Amino acid sequence: MTPAAPAHIALFEQPEIYAKRWFLLGIMCLSLVMVVMAVSGLNVAIPSIQSSLGASATDLQWIVDSYAIIFAGLLISAGAIGDRFGRKRALQGGLLLFGVGSIIGTFEGDVTVVIVSRAVMGIGAAFVMPATLSIISAIFAPQERSKAIAVWAGFAGAGGALGPLVVGFLLTDWWVFPAYWWGAAFLFNVVTVAITLTAVSIWAPRSKDDESTPLDPVGAVLSIVGLAALLFGIIEGPVKGWSSTPVIAGFVLAIVGLGGFIVWELRTKHPMLPMTFFRNGGFSLGSGVITFAFFVMFGFFFLMTQFLQFVRDYSPLDAGVATLPLAVALVMVSPRSAAVSEKFGASRVMALGFGFITAGFAVMAFVEASTSYLAIALGLVLLGIGMGITVAPATGSIMSAVPLNKAGVGSAVNDTTREVGGALGIAVLGSIANSAYRSGISDDVLASLPRESAGPAAESIGAAVQIAGDPRLPTEVALRLGEEARAAFTDAFNSSLASAAAIAAVIGVAVFVFGRRTDAARGTHPTDEAADETTPTPADLAS
């Protein structure tokens, strides 16, 4: 086991840590990818869970959402606990909880227990994610830190694309597991936890806040209540209705909790999240960029999975493989974004990233059922490049704005903005798609269906495709329902991504205009007149 570092010697100055820093980065990235995949990958297993457990639509929603709400709600508190008592301990404890939750979910046949297992996994993930980034910040010297953070950010984004691929593979009919056994998605986590927990216990160094800042229990409670209530309102809004009592109550509680948290943090002697951090332009800009980047990307993943499986008839595995160009482009480009940001300024690079994202969405907005996969791959590559040169500099901006003793909290803010932005993206773009889909299904088709089937068919493409496959339905009606549902969802998919392209374009312009002052303050903006006219090009990313 790695001994505790002397308080007066930074971890990156110790030869034994310096020699294995890239190996440790790999361990941190493996832990990170596992947590991220647990969100996106489970969506592929939802049909298998539904058929095996007889789960209702509400049950399925809570199997997914219990993880996300608890994960996001606990992030800031978990980051602060890691800073105070040790990031390695936080990482070990988080991995252990994540593994326990996965074991519970692997072989359980009761829906309620599966929901509880996902909640336990969410608690573990809240300790894992900020601990990985804060340990990376501690073991890399300042001159290498931005590149290491860029690698971390690349794998954080790629994990979302890899989740459907891995789970899709596990749900195919191969010799280890019976076909479509949904428990394989949980069992994979158990194996990964065993590997990463062993590696962390043996090689990861101990690191914590040398100032031993006291905990902030009041701030912790307020942040947990406020963030969890906010995520609840955002997630439940499209399902229950934005004016429903539970959703309104969630938003009211979020305002009270987060408002109280801000007031308390401004007044307490030892704030968990000093509000002064937000006076730093890099911290605020990075937080905003990550929020909007994952707003459009999570919404995209949510719709893309449905488009590939229900419109193009891809299997879960085929759908996962189809999204690989995005993950590959993201992982390849992210490490290069650090050097480009130092040369041209972070705001210019992030603005360019939103330009690539806009172009990717513009391509995808014209995709149809018969479109060549090469066009889809082009759109995915553009999106991967855009995310790679947007999220990595934004994460670096956040982490460079906080002192190392608050690295866990800084990482937690980065992760929280990501989760909130992602939930908003799914809610907003999903609502746009649902509205367009409903208007695309004709009343004639719905009238030809049994009364109990008309409502579900009008609500979702998945239900419509399942109903169209019912052998009891007249052939002509089934064919027409399937054709209209696929056409309606394709139009909805295109409309939503056109909206995402417009949002990305506006944010890119805003980042370019308002980020220049931040770059100048950080010393990363070109200062001479000639350099001021220089902007990064795609060729710079390949150099």
Coordinates of C-alpha atoms in Angstrom, one line a residue:
M1 CA 0.0 0.0 0.0
T2 CA 1.1 3.5 -0.8
P3 CA 2.1 5.4 2.4
A4 CA 0.6 8.8 3.3
A5 CA 2.6 11.6 1.8
P6 CA 4.3 14.1 4.1
A7 CA 2.2 17.1 4.4
H8 CA 4.9 19.5 3.2
I9 CA 5.7 17.5 0.0
A10 CA 3.2 17.6 -2.8
L11 CA 2.4 14.2 -4.3
F12 CA 3.6 15.2 -7.8
E13 CA 7.0 16.0 -6.3
Q14 CA 7.5 12.5 -4.9
P15 CA 9.5 10.3 -7.3
E16 CA 7.5 7.1 -6.6
I17 CA 4.2 8.9 -7.4
Y18 CA 5.7 10.8 -10.4
A19 CA 6.9 7.5 -12.0
K20 CA 3.5 5.9 -12.0
R21 CA 1.3 9.0 -12.6
W22 CA 0.1 7.8 -16.0
F23 CA -0.7 4.4 -14.7
L24 CA -2.7 5.9 -11.9
L25 CA -4.5 8.1 -14.4
G26 CA -5.6 4.9 -16.2
I27 CA -7.0 3.5 -12.9
M28 CA -8.9 6.7 -12.3
C29 CA -10.3 6.7 -15.8
L30 CA -11.4 3.0 -15.4
S31 CA -13.3 3.9 -12.2
L32 CA -14.8 6.9 -13.9
V33 CA -16.0 5.1 -17.1
M34 CA -17.7 2.4 -14.9
V35 CA -19.7 5.1 -13.2
V36 CA -20.7 6.9 -16.4
M37 CA -21.6 3.6 -18.2
A38 CA -24.0 2.7 -15.4
V39 CA -26.2 5.6 -16.6
S40 CA -26.2 5.1 -20.3
G41 CA -25.8 1.4 -20.5
L42 CA -28.8 0.5 -18.4
N43 CA -31.2 2.1 -21.0
V44 CA -30.3 -0.7 -23.4
A45 CA -31.4 -3.3 -20.8
I46 CA -34.7 -1.6 -20.0
P47 CA -36.8 -3.8 -22.4
S48 CA -35.2 -7.0 -20.9
I49 CA -35.9 -5.8 -17.3
Q50 CA -39.5 -4.9 -18.2
S51 CA -40.2 -8.4 -19.7
S52 CA -38.4 -10.3 -17.0
L53 CA -39.7 -8.4 -13.9
G54 CA -43.1 -7.3 -15.3
A55 CA -42.1 -3.8 -14.4
S56 CA -44.5 -0.9 -15.1
A57 CA -43.4 2.3 -16.9
T58 CA -43.1 4.0 -13.5
D59 CA -41.0 1.2 -12.2
L60 CA -38.6 1.5 -15.1
Q61 CA -38.4 5.2 -14.8
W62 CA -37.4 4.9 -11.1
I63 CA -34.9 2.2 -11.9
V64 CA -33.1 4.7 -14.0
D65 CA -33.8 7.9 -12.1
S66 CA -33.1 6.7 -8.5
Y67 CA -29.4 6.4 -9.6
A68 CA -29.3 9.8 -11.3
I69 CA -31.1 11.8 -8.5
I70 CA -29.1 10.4 -5.6
F71 CA -25.8 10.6 -7.6
A72 CA -26.2 14.3 -8.5
G73 CA -27.6 15.2 -5.1
L74 CA -24.7 13.8 -3.1
L75 CA -21.8 14.9 -5.4
I76 CA -20.8 18.2 -3.6
S77 CA -21.1 16.7 -0.2
A78 CA -19.2 13.6 -1.2
G79 CA -16.4 15.8 -2.7
A80 CA -16.1 17.7 0.5
I81 CA -16.0 14.5 2.6
G82 CA -13.2 13.2 0.3
D83 CA -11.2 16.4 0.8
R84 CA -11.6 16.3 4.5
F85 CA -11.0 12.6 5.3
G86 CA -9.0 11.4 2.3
R87 CA -9.8 11.1 -1.4
K88 CA -8.4 7.5 -1.6
R89 CA -10.7 6.5 1.2
A90 CA -13.7 8.2 -0.5
L91 CA -12.8 6.4 -3.7
Q92 CA -12.5 3.0 -2.0
G93 CA -15.7 3.5 -0.1
G94 CA -17.5 4.6 -3.2
L95 CA -16.3 1.6 -5.2
L96 CA -17.4 -0.7 -2.4
L97 CA -20.9 0.8 -2.3
F98 CA -21.1 0.7 -6.1
G99 CA -20.2 -3.0 -6.0
V100 CA -22.6 -3.9 -3.3
G101 CA -25.4 -2.2 -5.1
S102 CA -24.5 -4.0 -8.3
I103 CA -24.5 -7.4 -6.5
I104 CA -27.9 -6.7 -5.0
G105 CA -29.3 -5.8 -8.5
T106 CA -27.6 -8.7 -10.3
F107 CA -29.8 -11.6 -9.1
E108 CA -32.8 -9.8 -7.6
G109 CA -36.2 -10.5 -9.1
D110 CA -38.1 -7.8 -7.2
V111 CA -38.5 -4.4 -8.9
T112 CA -38.4 -2.4 -5.6
V113 CA -35.1 -4.1 -4.6
V114 CA -33.6 -3.3 -8.0
I115 CA -34.6 0.4 -7.5
V116 CA -32.9 0.3 -4.1
S117 CA -29.8 -1.3 -5.6
R118 CA -29.6 1.5 -8.1
A119 CA -29.9 4.0 -5.3
V120 CA -27.0 2.4 -3.5
M121 CA -25.0 2.5 -6.7
G122 CA -25.8 6.2 -6.9
I123 CA -24.4 6.8 -3.5
G124 CA -21.2 5.0 -4.4
A125 CA -20.9 6.9 -7.7
A126 CA -21.1 10.2 -5.9
F127 CA -17.9 9.4 -4.0
V128 CA -16.1 7.8 -6.9
M129 CA -16.4 10.5 -9.6
P130 CA -15.1 13.6 -7.7
A131 CA -12.4 11.5 -6.0
T132 CA -10.9 10.4 -9.4
L133 CA -10.5 14.0 -10.7
S134 CA -9.2 15.3 -7.4
I135 CA -6.6 12.6 -7.1
I136 CA -5.5 13.3 -10.7
S137 CA -5.1 17.0 -9.8
A138 CA -2.9 16.1 -6.8
I139 CA -0.6 13.6 -8.6
F140 CA 0.2 15.7 -11.7
A141 CA 2.4 18.7 -11.7
P142 CA 0.9 22.0 -12.9
Q143 CA 2.6 21.8 -16.3
E144 CA 1.0 18.3 -17.0
R145 CA -2.2 18.7 -15.1
S146 CA -4.3 20.2 -17.9
K147 CA -3.4 17.3 -20.2
A148 CA -4.2 14.7 -17.6
I149 CA -7.6 16.4 -16.9
A150 CA -8.2 16.5 -20.6
V151 CA -7.7 12.7 -20.8
W152 CA -10.1 12.3 -17.8
A153 CA -12.7 14.5 -19.5
G154 CA -12.4 12.5 -22.7
F155 CA -13.1 9.2 -20.9
A156 CA -16.0 10.8 -19.0
G157 CA -17.6 11.6 -22.3
A158 CA -16.7 8.4 -24.0
G159 CA -18.2 6.4 -21.1
G160 CA -21.7 7.6 -22.2
A161 CA -21.2 6.1 -25.6
L162 CA -19.5 2.9 -24.4
G163 CA -22.3 2.0 -22.0
P164 CA -24.8 0.9 -24.7
L165 CA -22.0 -1.0 -26.5
V166 CA -21.0 -3.0 -23.5
V167 CA -24.4 -3.7 -22.2
G168 CA -25.7 -4.5 -25.8
F169 CA -22.9 -7.1 -26.1
L170 CA -23.8 -8.6 -22.7
L171 CA -27.5 -8.9 -23.8
T172 CA -26.7 -10.9 -26.9
D173 CA -27.0 -14.7 -27.1
W174 CA -23.5 -15.9 -26.2
W175 CA -22.1 -18.8 -24.3
V176 CA -21.7 -17.2 -20.8
F177 CA -25.1 -15.7 -20.3
P178 CA -28.6 -16.7 -21.6
A179 CA -29.9 -14.2 -24.2
Y180 CA -31.2 -11.0 -22.8
W181 CA -30.4 -11.7 -19.2
W182 CA -30.6 -8.1 -17.9
G183 CA -28.6 -9.1 -14.7
A184 CA -25.4 -9.2 -16.9
A185 CA -25.5 -5.4 -17.0
F186 CA -25.1 -5.4 -13.2
L187 CA -22.7 -8.3 -13.0
F188 CA -20.3 -6.5 -15.3
N189 CA -20.1 -3.7 -12.7
V190 CA -19.2 -6.2 -10.0
V191 CA -16.2 -7.5 -12.0
T192 CA -15.0 -4.0 -12.8
V193 CA -15.3 -2.9 -9.2
A194 CA -13.2 -5.9 -8.1
I195 CA -10.4 -4.9 -10.5
T196 CA -10.4 -1.2 -9.8
L197 CA -10.8 -1.5 -6.0
T198 CA -7.8 -3.8 -5.9
A199 CA -5.7 -1.5 -8.0
V200 CA -6.7 1.6 -6.0
S201 CA -6.0 -0.1 -2.7
I202 CA -2.5 -1.2 -3.8
W203 CA -1.3 1.8 -5.9
A204 CA -3.3 5.0 -5.3
P205 CA -1.7 7.5 -3.0
R206 CA -3.5 9.0 0.0
S207 CA -4.4 12.6 -0.5
K208 CA -6.6 15.1 1.4
D209 CA -7.1 18.7 2.5
D210 CA -3.9 19.5 4.5
E211 CA -5.7 22.4 6.2
S212 CA -8.3 19.9 7.7
T213 CA -11.1 22.3 7.0
P214 CA -14.1 21.4 9.2
L215 CA -17.1 19.8 7.5
D216 CA -20.2 21.9 6.8
P217 CA -23.2 19.6 7.8
V218 CA -25.8 22.4 7.3
G219 CA -24.5 23.1 3.8
A220 CA -24.4 19.4 3.0
V221 CA -28.0 18.9 3.9
L222 CA -29.2 22.0 2.0
S223 CA -27.2 21.0 -1.1
I224 CA -28.5 17.4 -1.1
V225 CA -32.1 18.5 -0.6
G226 CA -31.8 21.3 -3.2
L227 CA -30.0 19.3 -5.9
A228 CA -32.1 16.1 -5.5
A229 CA -35.3 18.1 -5.6
L230 CA -34.1 20.0 -8.7
L231 CA -33.3 16.7 -10.5
F232 CA -36.6 15.2 -9.4
G233 CA -38.5 18.2 -10.9
I234 CA -36.5 18.1 -14.2
I235 CA -36.9 14.4 -14.7
E236 CA -40.5 14.1 -13.6
G237 CA -41.7 17.2 -15.5
P238 CA -42.0 15.6 -19.0
V239 CA -43.8 12.5 -17.4
K240 CA -46.1 14.0 -14.8
G241 CA -46.5 17.4 -16.5
W242 CA -44.7 20.6 -15.6
S243 CA -47.7 22.0 -13.8
S244 CA -48.4 18.8 -11.7
T245 CA -48.2 19.1 -7.9
P246 CA -45.2 16.8 -7.4
V247 CA -43.1 18.6 -10.0
I248 CA -44.0 22.1 -8.7
A249 CA -43.3 20.9 -5.1
G250 CA -39.9 19.6 -6.3
F251 CA -39.0 22.9 -7.9
V252 CA -40.2 24.9 -4.8
L253 CA -38.1 22.6 -2.5
A254 CA -35.1 23.1 -4.9
I255 CA -35.4 26.8 -4.7
V256 CA -35.6 26.7 -0.9
G257 CA -32.8 24.2 -0.6
L258 CA -30.4 25.8 -3.1
G259 CA -31.3 29.3 -2.0
G260 CA -30.7 28.4 1.6
F261 CA -27.4 26.7 0.6
I262 CA -26.1 29.9 -1.1
V263 CA -27.1 32.1 1.8
W264 CA -25.5 29.7 4.3
E265 CA -22.3 29.3 2.3
L266 CA -21.9 33.1 2.2
R267 CA -22.2 33.4 6.0
T268 CA -20.6 30.3 7.5
K269 CA -17.0 30.4 8.5
H270 CA -16.0 27.2 6.8
P271 CA -18.2 26.9 3.7
M272 CA -18.3 23.5 1.9
L273 CA -18.4 25.4 -1.5
P274 CA -17.0 28.9 -1.1
M275 CA -19.2 31.2 -3.3
T276 CA -16.1 33.3 -4.0
F277 CA -15.1 30.6 -6.5
F278 CA -17.8 31.8 -8.8
R279 CA -16.2 35.2 -9.0
N280 CA -13.4 33.5 -10.9
G281 CA -14.3 33.8 -14.6
G282 CA -12.7 30.5 -15.5
F283 CA -14.8 28.7 -12.8
S284 CA -18.1 30.2 -13.8
L285 CA -17.4 29.9 -17.6
G286 CA -16.3 26.3 -17.2
S287 CA -19.4 25.4 -15.2
G288 CA -21.7 27.0 -17.7
V289 CA -20.0 25.4 -20.7
I290 CA -20.2 21.9 -19.2
T291 CA -23.9 22.5 -18.3
F292 CA -24.8 23.4 -21.8
A293 CA -22.5 20.9 -23.5
F294 CA -24.1 18.0 -21.7
F295 CA -27.5 19.6 -22.1
V296 CA -27.4 19.0 -25.8
M297 CA -25.4 15.7 -25.7
F298 CA -27.5 13.8 -23.1
G299 CA -30.6 14.8 -25.0
F300 CA -28.9 13.5 -28.2
F301 CA -28.0 10.1 -26.6
F302 CA -31.5 9.8 -25.3
L303 CA -33.1 10.3 -28.7
M304 CA -30.4 8.5 -30.8
T305 CA -30.8 5.2 -29.0
Q306 CA -34.5 5.2 -29.8
F307 CA -33.9 6.3 -33.4
L308 CA -31.4 3.5 -34.1
Q309 CA -33.4 0.7 -32.4
F310 CA -37.0 1.7 -33.4
V311 CA -36.6 3.5 -36.7
R312 CA -33.5 1.7 -38.2
D313 CA -34.3 -1.6 -36.4
Y314 CA -30.8 -2.0 -34.9
S315 CA -30.3 -4.5 -32.1
P316 CA -28.9 -3.2 -28.8
L317 CA -25.4 -4.3 -29.8
D318 CA -25.7 -2.8 -33.2
A319 CA -26.8 0.5 -31.7
G320 CA -23.9 0.5 -29.4
V321 CA -21.4 -0.2 -32.2
A322 CA -23.0 2.5 -34.3
T323 CA -22.2 5.2 -31.8
L324 CA -18.5 4.2 -31.5
P325 CA -17.2 7.0 -33.9
L326 CA -18.3 9.6 -31.4
A327 CA -16.4 7.9 -28.5
V328 CA -13.3 7.3 -30.6
A329 CA -13.2 10.9 -31.8
L330 CA -13.7 12.2 -28.3
V331 CA -11.0 10.2 -26.7
M332 CA -8.5 11.0 -29.5
V333 CA -9.2 14.8 -29.5
S334 CA -9.5 15.5 -25.8
P335 CA -5.8 15.1 -24.8
R336 CA -4.8 17.5 -27.6
S337 CA -7.2 20.2 -26.5
A338 CA -5.0 21.2 -23.5
A339 CA -2.1 22.3 -25.7
V340 CA -4.4 24.1 -28.2
S341 CA -6.1 25.9 -25.3
E342 CA -2.8 27.1 -23.9
K343 CA -1.9 28.4 -27.4
F344 CA -5.1 30.1 -28.4
G345 CA -7.1 30.6 -25.2
A346 CA -9.7 28.3 -23.6
S347 CA -12.7 30.4 -24.7
R348 CA -11.7 30.3 -28.4
V349 CA -11.2 26.5 -28.3
M350 CA -14.5 25.9 -26.5
A351 CA -16.3 28.2 -29.0
L352 CA -14.7 26.1 -31.8
G353 CA -15.9 23.0 -30.0
F354 CA -19.5 24.3 -30.0
G355 CA -19.0 25.0 -33.7
F356 CA -18.2 21.3 -34.3
I357 CA -21.2 20.3 -32.1
T358 CA -23.5 22.6 -34.2
A359 CA -22.2 21.1 -37.4
G360 CA -22.7 17.5 -36.0
F361 CA -26.3 18.3 -35.0
A362 CA -26.9 19.9 -38.4
V363 CA -25.9 16.7 -40.1
M364 CA -28.0 14.5 -37.8
A365 CA -31.0 16.8 -38.3
F366 CA -31.3 15.5 -41.9
V367 CA -30.8 11.8 -41.1
E368 CA -33.7 9.5 -42.0
A369 CA -34.4 5.8 -41.9
S370 CA -32.8 5.2 -45.3
T371 CA -29.8 7.5 -44.8
S372 CA -26.4 5.9 -45.3
Y373 CA -24.6 5.1 -42.1
L374 CA -21.6 7.0 -43.4
A375 CA -23.6 10.2 -43.0
I376 CA -24.5 9.2 -39.4
A377 CA -20.8 8.4 -38.7
L378 CA -19.8 11.9 -40.0
G379 CA -22.3 13.5 -37.7
L380 CA -21.0 11.4 -34.7
V381 CA -17.4 12.2 -35.5
L382 CA -18.2 16.0 -35.6
L383 CA -20.0 15.7 -32.3
G384 CA -17.1 13.7 -30.7
I385 CA -14.5 16.3 -31.8
G386 CA -16.8 19.1 -30.5
M387 CA -17.2 17.5 -27.1
G388 CA -13.5 16.7 -26.9
I389 CA -12.4 20.3 -27.4
T390 CA -15.2 21.8 -25.3
V391 CA -15.5 19.7 -22.1
A392 CA -11.8 19.1 -21.5
P393 CA -10.9 22.9 -21.4
A394 CA -14.0 23.6 -19.4
T395 CA -13.1 21.0 -16.8
G396 CA -9.5 22.4 -16.7
S397 CA -10.9 25.9 -16.2
I398 CA -12.9 24.7 -13.1
M399 CA -10.0 22.8 -11.6
S400 CA -7.4 25.5 -12.1
A401 CA -9.7 28.0 -10.3
V402 CA -9.8 26.1 -7.0
P403 CA -6.9 25.4 -4.6
L404 CA -5.7 21.8 -4.3
N405 CA -7.2 21.4 -0.8
K406 CA -10.6 22.0 -2.4
A407 CA -10.0 19.7 -5.4
G408 CA -12.8 17.3 -4.4
V409 CA -15.3 20.1 -4.2
G410 CA -14.2 21.6 -7.5
S411 CA -14.5 18.2 -9.1
A412 CA -17.9 17.7 -7.6
V413 CA -19.1 21.1 -9.1
N414 CA -17.8 19.9 -12.5
D415 CA -19.7 16.7 -12.1
T416 CA -22.9 18.3 -10.8
T417 CA -23.2 20.8 -13.7
R418 CA -22.8 17.8 -16.0
E419 CA -25.6 15.9 -14.4
V420 CA -28.0 18.8 -14.1
G421 CA -27.3 19.8 -17.7
G422 CA -27.8 16.3 -18.9
A423 CA -31.1 15.9 -17.1
L424 CA -32.3 19.2 -18.5
G425 CA -31.2 18.1 -22.0
I426 CA -33.2 14.9 -21.8
A427 CA -36.2 16.7 -20.4
V428 CA -36.2 19.6 -22.9
L429 CA -35.2 17.8 -26.1
G430 CA -37.2 14.8 -25.1
S431 CA -40.3 17.1 -24.6
I432 CA -39.7 18.6 -28.0
A433 CA -39.5 15.2 -29.6
N434 CA -42.5 13.9 -27.8
S435 CA -44.6 16.8 -28.9
A436 CA -43.6 16.5 -32.5
Y437 CA -44.1 12.7 -32.4
R438 CA -47.7 13.0 -31.1
S439 CA -48.6 15.5 -33.8
G440 CA -47.2 13.2 -36.4
I441 CA -49.4 10.3 -35.6
S442 CA -52.8 10.6 -37.5
D443 CA -56.1 10.3 -35.7
D444 CA -57.2 7.8 -38.3
V445 CA -54.4 5.3 -37.3
L446 CA -55.1 5.8 -33.6
A447 CA -58.9 5.3 -34.2
S448 CA -58.2 2.0 -35.9
L449 CA -56.4 0.6 -32.8
P450 CA -58.0 -1.0 -29.8
R451 CA -58.9 1.7 -27.2
E452 CA -56.3 0.4 -24.7
S453 CA -53.6 0.6 -27.4
A454 CA -54.3 4.0 -28.9
G455 CA -53.0 6.0 -25.9
P456 CA -49.6 4.2 -25.6
A457 CA -49.1 4.3 -29.4
A458 CA -49.6 8.1 -29.4
E459 CA -47.2 8.5 -26.5
S460 CA -44.0 6.7 -27.6
I461 CA -42.3 5.1 -30.6
G462 CA -41.4 2.1 -28.5
A463 CA -45.0 1.4 -27.6
A464 CA -46.2 1.9 -31.1
V465 CA -43.6 -0.5 -32.6
Q466 CA -44.5 -3.1 -29.9
I467 CA -48.2 -2.7 -30.7
A468 CA -47.6 -2.9 -34.4
G469 CA -45.9 -6.3 -33.8
D470 CA -48.9 -7.8 -32.1
P471 CA -50.2 -10.7 -34.3
R472 CA -53.8 -10.0 -33.2
L473 CA -53.7 -6.6 -35.0
P474 CA -54.9 -6.6 -38.6
T475 CA -52.0 -6.7 -41.0
E476 CA -52.9 -3.5 -42.8
V477 CA -53.4 -1.6 -39.5
A478 CA -50.1 -2.9 -38.1
L479 CA -48.2 -1.9 -41.2
R480 CA -49.7 1.6 -41.3
L481 CA -49.1 2.1 -37.6
G482 CA -45.4 1.0 -37.9
E483 CA -44.8 3.3 -40.9
E484 CA -46.5 6.4 -39.4
A485 CA -44.8 5.9 -36.0
R486 CA -41.3 5.6 -37.6
A487 CA -41.9 8.6 -39.8
A488 CA -43.3 10.6 -37.0
F489 CA -40.4 9.8 -34.7
T490 CA -37.9 10.6 -37.5
D491 CA -39.4 14.0 -37.9
A492 CA -39.4 14.5 -34.2
F493 CA -35.7 13.4 -34.0
N494 CA -34.8 15.9 -36.8
S495 CA -36.7 18.7 -35.1
S496 CA -35.1 18.1 -31.8
L497 CA -31.6 18.0 -33.2
A498 CA -32.2 21.1 -35.2
S499 CA -33.1 22.8 -31.9
A500 CA -30.0 21.4 -30.3
A501 CA -27.9 22.8 -33.2
A502 CA -29.4 26.3 -32.7
I503 CA -28.7 26.1 -28.9
A504 CA -25.1 25.0 -29.5
A505 CA -24.5 27.8 -32.0
V506 CA -25.8 30.5 -29.6
I507 CA -23.8 29.1 -26.7
G508 CA -20.7 29.0 -28.9
V509 CA -21.0 32.6 -29.8
A510 CA -21.6 33.6 -26.2
V511 CA -18.5 31.6 -25.0
F512 CA -16.4 33.3 -27.7
V513 CA -17.7 36.8 -26.8
F514 CA -17.7 36.6 -23.0
G515 CA -14.8 34.2 -22.6
R516 CA -12.1 36.5 -23.9
R517 CA -11.9 38.5 -20.7
T518 CA -11.6 35.2 -18.7
D519 CA -8.7 34.1 -21.0
A520 CA -7.0 37.4 -20.5
A521 CA -7.3 37.2 -16.7
R522 CA -5.9 33.7 -16.7
G523 CA -3.0 34.6 -19.0
T524 CA -4.1 32.2 -21.7
H525 CA -5.3 34.7 -24.3
P526 CA -3.0 35.9 -27.0
T527 CA -1.8 39.4 -26.1
D528 CA -0.1 40.7 -29.2
E529 CA -2.1 42.1 -32.1
A530 CA -1.0 39.5 -34.6
A531 CA -1.8 36.6 -32.3
D532 CA -5.2 38.2 -31.5
E533 CA -6.3 37.6 -35.0
T534 CA -5.4 33.9 -34.8
T535 CA -8.0 31.3 -34.2
P536 CA -7.5 27.5 -33.8
T537 CA -8.3 25.3 -36.8
P538 CA -9.0 21.6 -37.1
A539 CA -5.4 21.1 -38.2
D540 CA -4.2 22.4 -34.8
L541 CA -6.1 19.6 -33.1
A542 CA -4.2 17.0 -35.1
S543 CA -0.8 18.4 -34.4

